[in-house]
Short mmCIF file of C-alpha atoms and ligand atoms in Angstrom, two decimals:
data_model
loop_
_atom_site.label_atom_id
_atom_site.label_comp_id
_atom_site.label_asym_id
_atom_site.label_seq_id
_atom_site.Cartn_x
_atom_site.Cartn_y
_atom_site.Cartn_z
CA MET A 1 95.59 116.72 202.95
CA ILE A 2 94.34 119.36 205.50
CA VAL A 3 94.88 118.54 209.03
CA LEU A 4 93.71 120.02 212.32
CA MET A 5 96.44 121.27 214.69
CA ASN A 6 94.78 122.66 217.73
CA ASP A 7 92.27 125.16 216.23
CA LYS A 8 94.04 125.68 212.87
CA LEU A 9 93.33 123.83 209.71
CA ILE A 10 96.74 123.58 207.91
CA ARG A 11 98.47 121.46 205.23
CA ARG A 12 99.89 118.08 206.53
CA GLU A 13 103.40 119.20 205.47
CA GLU A 14 103.14 122.20 207.84
CA ALA A 15 102.12 120.17 210.91
CA LYS A 16 104.78 119.88 213.50
CA VAL A 17 104.72 117.92 216.75
CA ASP A 18 107.04 118.70 219.71
CA ILE A 19 109.65 116.02 220.22
CA GLU A 20 108.84 116.27 223.97
CA ASP A 21 105.13 115.97 223.56
CA ARG A 22 103.81 113.59 226.24
CA GLY A 23 101.72 111.78 223.70
CA HIS A 24 104.91 110.95 221.78
CA GLN A 25 106.94 110.02 224.94
CA PHE A 26 104.43 108.35 227.33
CA GLY A 27 101.33 107.81 225.24
CA ASP A 28 99.88 110.36 227.61
CA GLY A 29 96.66 111.19 225.80
CA PHE A 30 93.53 109.83 224.33
CA TYR A 31 91.90 109.53 220.93
CA GLU A 32 88.67 108.82 218.88
CA VAL A 33 88.11 107.22 215.51
CA MET A 34 84.92 108.51 213.82
CA LYS A 35 83.28 107.21 210.72
CA ILE A 36 82.32 109.53 207.79
CA TYR A 37 79.32 108.46 205.75
CA GLY A 38 78.18 110.76 202.93
CA GLY A 39 80.37 113.52 204.11
CA LYS A 40 78.86 113.50 207.66
CA ILE A 41 80.41 112.24 210.93
CA PHE A 42 78.39 109.31 212.29
CA THR A 43 77.43 109.41 216.07
CA LEU A 44 79.44 112.53 216.56
CA LYS A 45 77.67 113.17 219.92
CA GLU A 46 78.57 109.77 221.36
CA HIS A 47 82.16 110.18 220.23
CA MET A 48 82.34 113.63 221.96
CA ASP A 49 80.74 112.23 225.05
CA ARG A 50 83.40 109.56 225.20
CA LEU A 51 86.18 112.12 224.38
CA GLU A 52 85.11 114.19 227.33
CA ARG A 53 85.04 111.14 229.63
CA SER A 54 88.61 110.10 228.64
CA ALA A 55 89.75 113.63 229.29
CA ARG A 56 88.20 113.63 232.80
CA GLU A 57 89.50 110.24 233.64
CA LEU A 58 93.02 111.15 232.53
CA LYS A 59 92.84 114.64 234.17
CA ILE A 60 93.61 116.31 230.95
CA SER A 61 91.60 119.45 230.25
CA LEU A 62 90.15 119.74 226.67
CA PRO A 63 92.11 122.54 224.90
CA PHE A 64 88.72 123.93 223.37
CA SER A 65 85.09 123.61 224.23
CA ARG A 66 83.19 120.67 222.99
CA GLU A 67 81.29 122.93 220.57
CA GLU A 68 84.50 124.31 219.11
CA ILE A 69 86.02 120.77 218.57
CA GLU A 70 82.77 119.58 216.92
CA GLN A 71 82.80 122.56 214.62
CA LYS A 72 86.56 122.27 213.68
CA VAL A 73 86.14 118.53 213.07
CA LYS A 74 83.19 119.23 210.70
CA GLU A 75 85.30 121.77 208.87
CA LEU A 76 88.08 119.31 208.49
CA VAL A 77 85.74 116.89 206.76
CA THR A 78 84.47 119.65 204.49
CA GLU A 79 87.92 121.15 203.71
CA ASN A 80 89.22 117.70 202.67
CA GLY A 81 86.05 116.97 200.64
CA ALA A 82 85.81 113.64 202.54
CA GLU A 83 82.69 111.73 201.64
CA GLU A 84 83.54 108.26 202.98
CA GLY A 85 86.34 107.43 205.39
CA ALA A 86 87.09 108.19 209.00
CA ILE A 87 88.56 110.85 211.20
CA TYR A 88 91.40 110.20 213.72
CA LEU A 89 91.41 112.79 216.56
CA GLN A 90 93.89 112.75 219.44
CA ILE A 91 94.61 114.95 222.38
CA THR A 92 97.81 114.69 224.46
CA ARG A 93 98.83 116.33 227.69
CA GLY A 94 101.15 118.54 225.72
CA GLY A 95 104.92 119.18 225.45
CA SER A 96 107.10 119.55 228.60
CA ILE A 97 110.50 118.56 229.85
CA ARG A 98 110.38 114.83 230.24
CA GLN A 99 109.23 113.80 233.71
CA HIS A 100 106.64 111.18 234.63
CA HIS A 101 104.31 113.31 236.86
CA PHE A 102 102.00 115.78 235.28
CA PRO A 103 103.62 119.06 234.03
CA GLY A 104 102.50 122.49 235.33
CA ALA A 105 99.60 124.62 234.14
CA GLU A 106 101.87 126.15 231.43
CA THR A 107 101.72 122.96 229.39
CA VAL A 108 98.86 123.17 226.95
CA PRO A 109 97.11 119.94 225.76
CA GLN A 110 97.52 119.38 222.00
CA LEU A 111 94.78 118.40 219.66
CA THR A 112 95.54 116.87 216.24
CA ALA A 113 92.98 115.35 213.79
CA TYR A 114 93.04 114.21 210.23
CA PRO A 115 90.86 112.21 207.81
CA PHE A 116 91.95 108.85 206.46
CA SER A 117 90.25 106.56 203.80
CA CYS A 118 88.83 103.28 205.01
CA HIS A 119 86.71 100.84 203.07
CA LEU A 120 84.01 98.81 204.78
CA PRO A 121 85.15 95.18 204.97
CA GLU A 122 82.15 94.03 203.05
CA LYS A 123 83.54 90.57 202.17
CA GLU A 124 84.28 89.95 205.86
CA GLN A 125 80.82 91.24 206.76
CA GLN A 126 79.27 88.69 204.32
CA GLU A 127 81.47 85.65 204.96
CA GLY A 128 82.61 86.13 208.55
CA VAL A 129 86.09 85.98 209.85
CA GLU A 130 88.37 83.65 211.94
CA THR A 131 90.06 85.05 214.98
CA VAL A 132 92.81 84.01 217.43
CA LEU A 133 92.18 83.78 221.13
CA THR A 134 94.80 85.39 223.36
CA GLU A 135 95.47 86.60 226.83
CA ASP A 136 94.34 90.10 227.58
CA ILE A 137 97.62 91.56 228.99
CA ARG A 138 96.33 95.28 228.90
CA TRP A 139 96.14 97.52 231.84
CA LYS A 140 92.84 97.69 234.02
CA ARG A 141 91.57 100.89 232.54
CA CYS A 142 90.57 99.74 229.06
CA ASP A 143 87.41 101.96 229.34
CA ILE A 144 89.63 104.93 228.66
CA LYS A 145 90.38 105.43 224.93
CA SER A 146 94.10 106.00 225.82
CA LEU A 147 96.91 106.23 223.32
CA ASN A 148 98.64 103.29 225.17
CA LEU A 149 97.71 100.42 222.82
CA LEU A 150 100.67 98.10 223.17
CA GLY A 151 98.53 95.24 224.48
CA ASN A 152 96.19 95.75 221.61
CA VAL A 153 99.01 96.06 219.10
CA LEU A 154 100.76 92.86 220.22
CA ALA A 155 97.45 90.98 220.13
CA LYS A 156 96.55 92.23 216.55
CA GLN A 157 99.98 91.29 215.41
CA GLU A 158 99.46 87.75 216.75
CA ALA A 159 96.28 87.59 214.70
CA LYS A 160 98.06 88.88 211.69
CA GLU A 161 100.88 86.41 211.88
CA ALA A 162 98.26 83.57 212.29
CA GLY A 163 96.43 84.89 209.15
CA LYS A 164 93.45 85.80 211.16
CA PHE A 165 91.24 89.01 211.23
CA GLU A 166 91.14 89.81 214.91
CA ALA A 167 92.41 88.67 218.26
CA ILE A 168 89.76 87.93 220.88
CA LEU A 169 91.10 88.71 224.34
CA HIS A 170 90.46 86.84 227.61
CA ARG A 171 91.40 87.54 231.21
CA ASP A 172 91.70 84.32 233.23
CA GLY A 173 89.28 82.64 230.89
CA ILE A 174 86.81 85.46 230.76
CA ILE A 175 86.36 87.07 227.35
CA THR A 176 86.66 90.80 227.39
CA GLU A 177 86.70 92.14 223.91
CA GLY A 178 88.65 92.03 220.61
CA SER A 179 92.04 93.95 220.16
CA SER A 180 90.19 96.83 218.32
CA THR A 181 86.58 95.64 218.56
CA ASN A 182 83.86 94.62 220.94
CA PHE A 183 82.98 90.89 221.05
CA TYR A 184 79.47 89.31 221.20
CA GLY A 185 78.04 85.81 221.48
CA VAL A 186 74.59 84.81 220.42
CA LYS A 187 72.77 82.07 222.37
CA ASN A 188 69.09 81.12 221.81
CA GLY A 189 68.54 84.39 219.99
CA ALA A 190 70.00 86.52 222.74
CA VAL A 191 73.09 88.72 222.24
CA ILE A 192 75.56 88.35 225.04
CA THR A 193 78.51 90.72 225.61
CA HIS A 194 80.79 91.80 228.44
CA PRO A 195 79.20 94.38 230.72
CA VAL A 196 80.49 97.94 230.61
CA SER A 197 83.38 98.00 232.93
CA PRO A 198 86.94 99.19 233.29
CA LEU A 199 88.03 96.11 231.36
CA ILE A 200 86.43 96.99 228.00
CA LEU A 201 86.05 100.03 225.80
CA ASN A 202 82.34 101.02 225.74
CA GLY A 203 82.15 101.04 221.89
CA ILE A 204 79.97 103.54 220.21
CA THR A 205 78.98 100.74 217.79
CA ARG A 206 78.17 98.63 220.83
CA ILE A 207 75.89 101.41 222.17
CA LYS A 208 74.04 101.46 218.77
CA ILE A 209 73.82 97.73 218.77
CA ALA A 210 72.22 97.73 222.19
CA GLU A 211 69.71 100.37 220.97
CA LEU A 212 68.93 98.29 217.85
CA CYS A 213 68.37 95.23 220.05
CA ALA A 214 66.02 97.11 222.34
CA ALA A 215 63.95 98.50 219.33
CA ASN A 216 63.72 95.13 217.67
CA ASP A 217 62.94 92.80 220.44
CA ILE A 218 66.35 91.10 220.50
CA VAL A 219 67.57 90.29 224.01
CA PHE A 220 70.82 92.15 224.81
CA LYS A 221 72.40 90.58 227.79
CA GLU A 222 75.45 92.10 229.48
CA LYS A 223 77.24 89.07 230.90
CA ALA A 224 80.80 88.09 230.57
CA LEU A 225 81.34 85.05 228.50
CA THR A 226 83.94 82.53 229.32
CA VAL A 227 86.31 80.76 226.88
CA GLU A 228 84.54 77.47 227.95
CA GLU A 229 81.17 78.88 226.74
CA LEU A 230 82.48 79.56 223.16
CA LYS A 231 81.56 75.99 222.20
CA ASP A 232 77.97 76.48 223.17
CA LEU A 233 77.38 79.67 221.19
CA ASP A 234 75.11 79.69 218.13
CA GLU A 235 76.86 82.75 216.61
CA ALA A 236 79.50 85.37 217.40
CA PHE A 237 80.34 88.78 216.10
CA ILE A 238 82.64 91.76 216.60
CA SER A 239 81.83 95.43 216.12
CA SER A 240 83.68 98.81 215.65
CA THR A 241 83.41 102.23 214.01
CA THR A 242 85.38 101.14 211.00
CA SER A 243 84.09 97.59 210.59
CA GLU A 244 80.49 98.04 211.79
CA ILE A 245 79.46 94.35 212.48
CA ILE A 246 81.49 91.34 211.40
CA PRO A 247 80.47 87.75 212.01
CA VAL A 248 83.11 85.53 213.78
CA ILE A 249 82.98 81.96 212.62
CA LYS A 250 85.96 80.68 214.59
CA THR A 251 87.74 81.69 217.73
CA GLY A 252 91.08 80.02 218.49
CA GLU A 253 90.46 76.32 217.68
CA GLN A 254 86.74 76.64 218.41
CA VAL A 255 84.30 76.82 215.44
CA ILE A 256 81.41 78.98 216.35
CA GLY A 257 77.97 77.46 215.86
CA ASN A 258 77.84 75.82 212.42
CA GLY A 259 80.90 77.81 211.17
CA SER A 260 78.99 80.36 209.13
CA PRO A 261 77.44 83.80 209.78
CA GLY A 262 74.28 83.35 211.85
CA PRO A 263 70.69 84.92 211.45
CA VAL A 264 70.84 87.31 214.47
CA THR A 265 74.19 88.73 213.39
CA LYS A 266 72.82 89.16 209.73
CA THR A 267 69.75 90.85 211.02
CA LEU A 268 71.86 93.23 213.23
CA LEU A 269 74.09 94.06 210.36
CA GLN A 270 71.04 94.87 208.20
CA LEU A 271 69.49 97.00 210.97
CA PHE A 272 72.84 98.77 211.44
CA LYS A 273 73.17 99.53 207.63
CA GLN A 274 69.64 101.24 208.01
CA ILE A 275 70.84 103.68 210.63
CA THR A 276 74.03 104.73 208.69
CA PRO A 277 73.48 107.39 205.93
N1 LIG B 1 88.85 100.82 217.87
N2 LIG B 1 87.45 97.95 221.78
C1 LIG B 1 88.64 98.40 221.43
C2 LIG B 1 89.70 97.94 222.25
C3 LIG B 1 88.74 99.30 220.36
O1 LIG B 1 89.93 99.72 220.07
C4 LIG B 1 87.54 99.71 219.67
C5 LIG B 1 87.61 100.73 218.58
C6 LIG B 1 86.38 99.19 220.01
C7 LIG B 1 85.08 99.55 219.37
O2 LIG B 1 84.75 100.88 219.68
P1 LIG B 1 83.84 101.84 218.63
O3 LIG B 1 82.60 101.05 218.28
O4 LIG B 1 83.61 102.98 219.42
O5 LIG B 1 84.65 102.01 217.44
C8 LIG B 1 86.25 98.37 221.08
C9 LIG B 1 89.09 101.94 216.96
C10 LIG B 1 88.18 101.88 215.82
C11 LIG B 1 90.53 102.09 216.66
O6 LIG B 1 91.32 101.99 217.60
O7 LIG B 1 90.87 102.10 215.47
#
């Protein structure tokens, strides 16, 4: 496999990370996961917008220009002959003697990226999934795609141990998102999801779903759902880069709607497939 280390495309075996890299020690960095369809990166612009935003919010300067990063990531896909799959890209604040505060200007942010294979969860997209409902114990800047994912990791593990696909998170009874997905309810034909705020990641798939709703006369309402309201939903679904759209048929003990994928979710999944190559 060819990987990207800063601006160099090298073999994976040659890639070395500093033991004092702040990403390694503090989770001091940010990342993107981008889907490859037919050898092309989907929604590259939106991912780069979010990458720049994470950098700004964490006060880490991008080690290369946006155009250079885009170019290198495209070369990474080509060099690996990746037709389907995804790219993981992360940038850390760099390597420096371990101290909590930011290091000096001599510390250079480190960029790494590599492709990985991932198959669309087609069975789950068709049949829907069950989920656990658990407390959102993450920090209050979930809008930054930071490397610190322990709250997400623990929640996903809880789902896995329960034999469920995803963990839906709530803060004091208000549903925020999934452990690695955005969450949506559907009521009377309207799609309802948590507003963009520091408590959720503004998913690129979420942005596309909002656009699809606008173009197809589906109401897209940004309103926080409560755990209490789950029982009144007609449908629910989750979204992410690697899973696109997946119907949710159960959350915690609550069966959603009639317990099978609903028409609005199915329509959105169909519309989504039309915009992917
Ligand atoms: N996860 N919310 C969280 C907490 C996420 O981690 C993700 C993505 C999303 C959906 O964002 P997007 O549509 O841009 O993929 C929402 C990625 C895929 C991951 O960490 O692997």
